[in-house]
Short mmCIF file of C-alpha atoms in Angstrom, two decimals:
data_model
loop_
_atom_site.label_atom_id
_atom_site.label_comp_id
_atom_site.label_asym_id
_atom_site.label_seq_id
_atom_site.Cartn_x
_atom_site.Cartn_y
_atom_site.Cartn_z
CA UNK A 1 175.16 110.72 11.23
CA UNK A 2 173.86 110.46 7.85
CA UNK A 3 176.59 112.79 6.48
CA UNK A 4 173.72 116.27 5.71
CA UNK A 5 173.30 119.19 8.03
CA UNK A 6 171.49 118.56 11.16
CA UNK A 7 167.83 119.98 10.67
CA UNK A 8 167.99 121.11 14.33
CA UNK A 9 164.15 122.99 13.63
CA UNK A 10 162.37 120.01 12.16
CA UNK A 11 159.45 119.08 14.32
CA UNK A 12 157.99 117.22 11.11
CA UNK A 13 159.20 114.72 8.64
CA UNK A 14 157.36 112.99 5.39
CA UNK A 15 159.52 110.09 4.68
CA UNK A 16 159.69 108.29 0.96
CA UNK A 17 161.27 108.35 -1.99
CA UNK A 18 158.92 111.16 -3.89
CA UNK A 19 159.77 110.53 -7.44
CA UNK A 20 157.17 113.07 -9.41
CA UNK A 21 155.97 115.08 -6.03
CA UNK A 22 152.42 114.32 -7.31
CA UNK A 23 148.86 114.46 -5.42
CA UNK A 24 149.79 111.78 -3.47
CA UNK A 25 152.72 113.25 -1.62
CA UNK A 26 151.20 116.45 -1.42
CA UNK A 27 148.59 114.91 0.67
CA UNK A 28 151.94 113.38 2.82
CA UNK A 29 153.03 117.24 3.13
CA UNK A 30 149.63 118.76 4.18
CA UNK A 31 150.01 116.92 6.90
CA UNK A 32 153.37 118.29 8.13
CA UNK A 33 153.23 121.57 10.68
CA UNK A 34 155.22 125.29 10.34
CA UNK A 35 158.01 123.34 10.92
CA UNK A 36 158.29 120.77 8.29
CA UNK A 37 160.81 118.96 6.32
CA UNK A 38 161.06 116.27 3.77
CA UNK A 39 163.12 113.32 4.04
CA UNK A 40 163.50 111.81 1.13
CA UNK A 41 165.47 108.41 0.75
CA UNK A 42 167.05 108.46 -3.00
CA UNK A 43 167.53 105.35 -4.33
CA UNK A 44 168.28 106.66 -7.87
CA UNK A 45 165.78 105.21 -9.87
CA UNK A 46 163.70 107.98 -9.90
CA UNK A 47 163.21 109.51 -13.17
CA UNK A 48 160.32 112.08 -13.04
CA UNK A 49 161.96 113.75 -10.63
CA UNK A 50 165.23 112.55 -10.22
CA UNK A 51 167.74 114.00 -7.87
CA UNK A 52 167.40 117.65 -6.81
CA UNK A 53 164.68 118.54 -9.17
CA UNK A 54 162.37 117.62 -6.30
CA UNK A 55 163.14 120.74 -4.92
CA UNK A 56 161.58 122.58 -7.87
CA UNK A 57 158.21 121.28 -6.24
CA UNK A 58 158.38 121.56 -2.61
CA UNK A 59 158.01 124.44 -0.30
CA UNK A 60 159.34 122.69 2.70
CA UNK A 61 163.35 122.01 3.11
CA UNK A 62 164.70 118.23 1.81
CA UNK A 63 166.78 116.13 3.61
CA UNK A 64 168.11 113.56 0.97
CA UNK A 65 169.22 110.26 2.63
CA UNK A 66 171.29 107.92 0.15
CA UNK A 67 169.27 104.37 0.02
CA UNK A 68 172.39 102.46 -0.80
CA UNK A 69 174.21 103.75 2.72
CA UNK A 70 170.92 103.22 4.53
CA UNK A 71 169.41 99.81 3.03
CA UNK A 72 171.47 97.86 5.75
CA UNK A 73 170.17 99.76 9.06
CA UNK A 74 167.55 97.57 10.98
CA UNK A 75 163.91 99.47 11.64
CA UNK A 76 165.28 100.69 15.20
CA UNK A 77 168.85 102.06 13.99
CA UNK A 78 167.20 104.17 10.89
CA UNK A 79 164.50 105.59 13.32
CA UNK A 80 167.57 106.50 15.67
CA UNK A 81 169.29 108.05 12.48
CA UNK A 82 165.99 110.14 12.32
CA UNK A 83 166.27 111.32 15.85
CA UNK A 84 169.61 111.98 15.65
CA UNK A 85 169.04 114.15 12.25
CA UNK A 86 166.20 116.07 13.80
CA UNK A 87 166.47 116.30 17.42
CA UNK A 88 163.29 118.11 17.53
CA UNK A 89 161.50 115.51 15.92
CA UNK A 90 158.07 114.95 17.23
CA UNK A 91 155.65 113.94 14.08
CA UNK A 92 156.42 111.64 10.86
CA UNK A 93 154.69 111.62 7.85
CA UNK A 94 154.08 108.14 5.64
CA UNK A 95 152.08 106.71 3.23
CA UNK A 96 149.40 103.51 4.80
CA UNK A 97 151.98 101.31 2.13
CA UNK A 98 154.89 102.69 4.26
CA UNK A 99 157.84 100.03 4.74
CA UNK A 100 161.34 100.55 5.95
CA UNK A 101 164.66 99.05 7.38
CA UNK A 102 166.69 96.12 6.32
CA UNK A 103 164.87 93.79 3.98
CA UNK A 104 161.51 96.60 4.61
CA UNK A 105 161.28 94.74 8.05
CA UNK A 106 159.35 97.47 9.11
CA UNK A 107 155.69 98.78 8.94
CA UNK A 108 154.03 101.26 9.84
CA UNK A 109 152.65 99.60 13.05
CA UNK A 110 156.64 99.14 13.88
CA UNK A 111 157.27 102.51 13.61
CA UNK A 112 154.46 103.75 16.14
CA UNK A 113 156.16 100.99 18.18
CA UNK A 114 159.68 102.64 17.73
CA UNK A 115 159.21 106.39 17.76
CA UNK A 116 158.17 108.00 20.99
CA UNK A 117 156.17 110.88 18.93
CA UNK A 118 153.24 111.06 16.72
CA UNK A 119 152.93 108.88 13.63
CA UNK A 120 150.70 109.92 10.59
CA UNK A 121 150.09 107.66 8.32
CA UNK A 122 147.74 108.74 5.17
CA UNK A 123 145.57 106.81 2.95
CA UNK A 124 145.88 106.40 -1.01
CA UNK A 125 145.21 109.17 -3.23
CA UNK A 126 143.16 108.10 -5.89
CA UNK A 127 141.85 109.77 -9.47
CA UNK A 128 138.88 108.18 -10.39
CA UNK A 129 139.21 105.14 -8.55
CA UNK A 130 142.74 104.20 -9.71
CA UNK A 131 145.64 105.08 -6.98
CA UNK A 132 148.35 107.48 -7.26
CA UNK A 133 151.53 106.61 -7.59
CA UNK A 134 155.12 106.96 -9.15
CA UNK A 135 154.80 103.78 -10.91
CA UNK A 136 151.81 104.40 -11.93
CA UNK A 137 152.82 108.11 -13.75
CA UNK A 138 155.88 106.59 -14.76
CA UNK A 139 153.84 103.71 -16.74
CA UNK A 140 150.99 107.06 -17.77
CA UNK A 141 154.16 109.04 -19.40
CA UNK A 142 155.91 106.07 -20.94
CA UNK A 143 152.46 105.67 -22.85
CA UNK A 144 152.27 109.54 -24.33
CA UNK A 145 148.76 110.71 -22.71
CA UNK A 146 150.12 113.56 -20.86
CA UNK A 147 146.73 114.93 -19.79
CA UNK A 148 146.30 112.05 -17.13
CA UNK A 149 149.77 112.05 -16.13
CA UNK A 150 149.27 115.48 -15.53
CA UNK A 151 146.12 114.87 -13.58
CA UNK A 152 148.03 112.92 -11.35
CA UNK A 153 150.91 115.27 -10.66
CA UNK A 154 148.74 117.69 -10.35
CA UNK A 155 150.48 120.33 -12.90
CA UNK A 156 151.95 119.37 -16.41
CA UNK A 157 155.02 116.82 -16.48
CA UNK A 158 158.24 118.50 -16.76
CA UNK A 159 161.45 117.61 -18.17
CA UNK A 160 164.61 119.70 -17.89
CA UNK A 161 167.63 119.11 -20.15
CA UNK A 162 171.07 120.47 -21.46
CA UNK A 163 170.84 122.35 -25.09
CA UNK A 164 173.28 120.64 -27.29
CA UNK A 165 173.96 121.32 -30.82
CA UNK A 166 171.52 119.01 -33.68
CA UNK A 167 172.32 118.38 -37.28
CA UNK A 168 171.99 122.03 -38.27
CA UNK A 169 169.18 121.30 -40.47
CA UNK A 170 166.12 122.80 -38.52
CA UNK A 171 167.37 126.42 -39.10
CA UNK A 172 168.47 125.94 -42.12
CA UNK A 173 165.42 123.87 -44.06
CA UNK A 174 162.98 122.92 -41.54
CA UNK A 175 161.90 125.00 -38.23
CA UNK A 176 164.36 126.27 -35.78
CA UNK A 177 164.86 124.42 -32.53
CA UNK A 178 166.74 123.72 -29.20
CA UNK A 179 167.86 120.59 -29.18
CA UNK A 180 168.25 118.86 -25.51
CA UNK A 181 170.00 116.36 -23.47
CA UNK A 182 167.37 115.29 -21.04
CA UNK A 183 169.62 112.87 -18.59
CA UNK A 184 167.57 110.85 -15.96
CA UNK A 185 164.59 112.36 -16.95
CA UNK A 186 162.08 109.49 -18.35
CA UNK A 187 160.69 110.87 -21.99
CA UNK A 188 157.30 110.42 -23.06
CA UNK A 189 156.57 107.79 -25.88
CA UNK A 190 157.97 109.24 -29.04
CA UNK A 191 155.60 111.57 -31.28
CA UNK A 192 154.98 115.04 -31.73
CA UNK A 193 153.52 117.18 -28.72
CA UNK A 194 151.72 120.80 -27.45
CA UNK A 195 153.98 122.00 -25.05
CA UNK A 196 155.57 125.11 -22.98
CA UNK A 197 159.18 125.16 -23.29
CA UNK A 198 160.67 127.63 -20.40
CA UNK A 199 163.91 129.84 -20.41
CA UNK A 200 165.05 131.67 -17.62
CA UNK A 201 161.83 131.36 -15.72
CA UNK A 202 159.77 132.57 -18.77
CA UNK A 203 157.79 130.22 -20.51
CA UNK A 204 156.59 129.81 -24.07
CA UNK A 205 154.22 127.87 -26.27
CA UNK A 206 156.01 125.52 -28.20
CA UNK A 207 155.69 122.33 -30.33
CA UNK A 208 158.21 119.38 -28.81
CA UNK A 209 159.32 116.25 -31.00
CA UNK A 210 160.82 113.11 -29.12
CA UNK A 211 162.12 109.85 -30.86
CA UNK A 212 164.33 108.58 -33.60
CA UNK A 213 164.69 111.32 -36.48
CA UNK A 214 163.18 108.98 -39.10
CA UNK A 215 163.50 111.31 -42.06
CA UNK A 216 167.32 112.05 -41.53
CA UNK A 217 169.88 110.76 -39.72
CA UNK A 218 167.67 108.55 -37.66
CA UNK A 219 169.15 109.30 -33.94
CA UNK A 220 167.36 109.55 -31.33
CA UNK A 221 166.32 113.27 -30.15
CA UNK A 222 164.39 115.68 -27.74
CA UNK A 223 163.49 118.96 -29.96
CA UNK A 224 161.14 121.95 -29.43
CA UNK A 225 160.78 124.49 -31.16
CA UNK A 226 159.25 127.63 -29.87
CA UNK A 227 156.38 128.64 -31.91
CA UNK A 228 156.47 132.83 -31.08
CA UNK A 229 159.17 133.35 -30.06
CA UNK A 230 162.88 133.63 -31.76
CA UNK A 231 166.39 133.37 -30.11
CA UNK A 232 169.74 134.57 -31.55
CA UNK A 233 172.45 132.64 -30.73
CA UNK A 234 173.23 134.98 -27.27
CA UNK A 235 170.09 134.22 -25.97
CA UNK A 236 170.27 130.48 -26.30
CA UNK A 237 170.80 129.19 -22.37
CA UNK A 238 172.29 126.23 -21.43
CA UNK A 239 169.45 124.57 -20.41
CA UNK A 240 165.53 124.60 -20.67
CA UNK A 241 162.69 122.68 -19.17
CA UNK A 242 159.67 121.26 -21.31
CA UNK A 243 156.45 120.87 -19.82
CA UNK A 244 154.84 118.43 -22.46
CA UNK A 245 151.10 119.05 -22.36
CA UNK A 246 149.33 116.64 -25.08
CA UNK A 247 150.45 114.36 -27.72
CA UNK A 248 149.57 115.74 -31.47
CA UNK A 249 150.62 113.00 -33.52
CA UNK A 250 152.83 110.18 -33.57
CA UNK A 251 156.67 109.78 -35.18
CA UNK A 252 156.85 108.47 -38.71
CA UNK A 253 158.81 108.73 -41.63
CA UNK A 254 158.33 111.21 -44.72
CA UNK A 255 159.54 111.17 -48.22
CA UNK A 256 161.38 114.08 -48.21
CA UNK A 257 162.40 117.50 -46.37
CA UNK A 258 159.36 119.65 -47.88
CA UNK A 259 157.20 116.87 -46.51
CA UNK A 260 158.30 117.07 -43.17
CA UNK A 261 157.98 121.34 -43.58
CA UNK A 262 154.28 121.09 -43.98
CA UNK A 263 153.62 118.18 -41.19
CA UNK A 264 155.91 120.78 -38.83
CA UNK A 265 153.58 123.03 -40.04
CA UNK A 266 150.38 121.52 -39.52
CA UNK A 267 151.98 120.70 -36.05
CA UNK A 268 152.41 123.78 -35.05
CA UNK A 269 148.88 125.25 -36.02
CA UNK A 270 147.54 121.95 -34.26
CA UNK A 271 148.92 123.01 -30.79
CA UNK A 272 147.62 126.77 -31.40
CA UNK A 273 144.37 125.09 -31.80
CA UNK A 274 144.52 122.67 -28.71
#
């Protein structure tokens, strides 16, 4: 046993790691029937997704299977885990590229050979010409240009994080904002961007700044700050996701507090404009 609840409804299962649930995977879970499920094997270096914030994107149950318990099994004793998982098994799902078992022994020719049921295995996903992947939108958000990455996801790239408490000097002399802890998450390439910032399932337009504060204390930071709408201190949650939509400018120093005001400023009216 893998150590998760038996799925004993599955008939389906799209196998992979999933990191982003972009177009590409979406075209893995078209292909699964009413009774679908998503395995997905974690190997913890997924960052646009990481963890359970899959879920957020799927409509189908997960299955998570730890990579570091399973990167021993040979091709035939991870396709027995499968059957053993889901009984009811009679489809999987997998990218053309699809390799698994010790040492990625296996192919996707090797599991057709292995697995009594049918085996789906779907071509590339490509955006004008260039394939989709997780590397690929991890490399696209690293950069800043949040439009393509967003292309490629097929909605704007998200980022959820844990508000913790800044300098104090937004409030006080600058803009208000909510300052966040983003974990796992992989940040886009410092700057200044347009972006939603959502509370509580509502979501607002907001301006989002992500780098070393170069003007103050010169930490690194994630900070938005919600362009119509004001919190008091009750209605601050513990933790907000970003959905970073275009990059406005990039990070630099000024010369002094007022300076930075008016950039904020011109920020702002920037992503009103956009």
């Amino acid at each position: 046993m893998s150590g998760f609840t038996v799925m004993s409804t599955v008939e389906s299962v799209a196998i992979g790691n999933f990191d982003g649930m972009h177009l590409g995977h979406r075209a893995l879970f078209e292909k699964l029937g009413e009774n679908g499920a998503v395995a997905v094997v974690e190997h913890y270096r997924a960052t646009l997704t990481p963890g359970l914030y899959r879920a957020k994107f799927a409509d189908r149950p997960l299955h998570y299977y730890d990579f570091d318990k399973i990167r021993g099994l040979r091709a035939a004793d991870f396709v027995a885990l499968l059957r053993e998982d889901f009984p009811m098994l009679r489809t999987i799902v997998v990218g053309e590229d699809f390799a698994f078992g010790a040492g990625r022994e296996g192919s996707v020719e090797t599991l057709r050979s292995l697995f009594e049921g049918d085996v789906i295995a779907v071509e590339e996903v490509k955006l004008e010409g260039e394939g989709i992947h997780s590397r690929t939108i991890r490399k696209t958000v690293a950069s800043g240009d949040m439009r393509k990455a967003a292309a490629m996801l097929g909605r704007p790239y998200e980022v959820w994080g844990e508000v913790v408490r800044g300098q104090g000097i937004g409030a006080r002399s600058l803009v208000p904002t909510l300052n966040l802890e983003c974990g796992r998450f992989l940040l886009p390439a410092a700057g200044v961007y347009k972006s939603e910032t959502c509370l509580d399932g509502d979501c607002f337009a907001s301006v989002t700044f992500v780098g070393h504060r170069e003007t103050t204390d010169g930490r690194f930071a994630v900070e938005t700050h919600l362009i119509d709408r004001t919190l008091s201190e009750n209605e601050v949650p513990w933790k907000v996701s970003v959905r970073w939509l275009e990059k406005i400018r990039e990070n630099r120093r000024f010369g002094s507090l007022e300076a930075l005001k008016a950039q904020i400023e011109k920020d702002i009216g920037a992503a009103r404009g956009r």
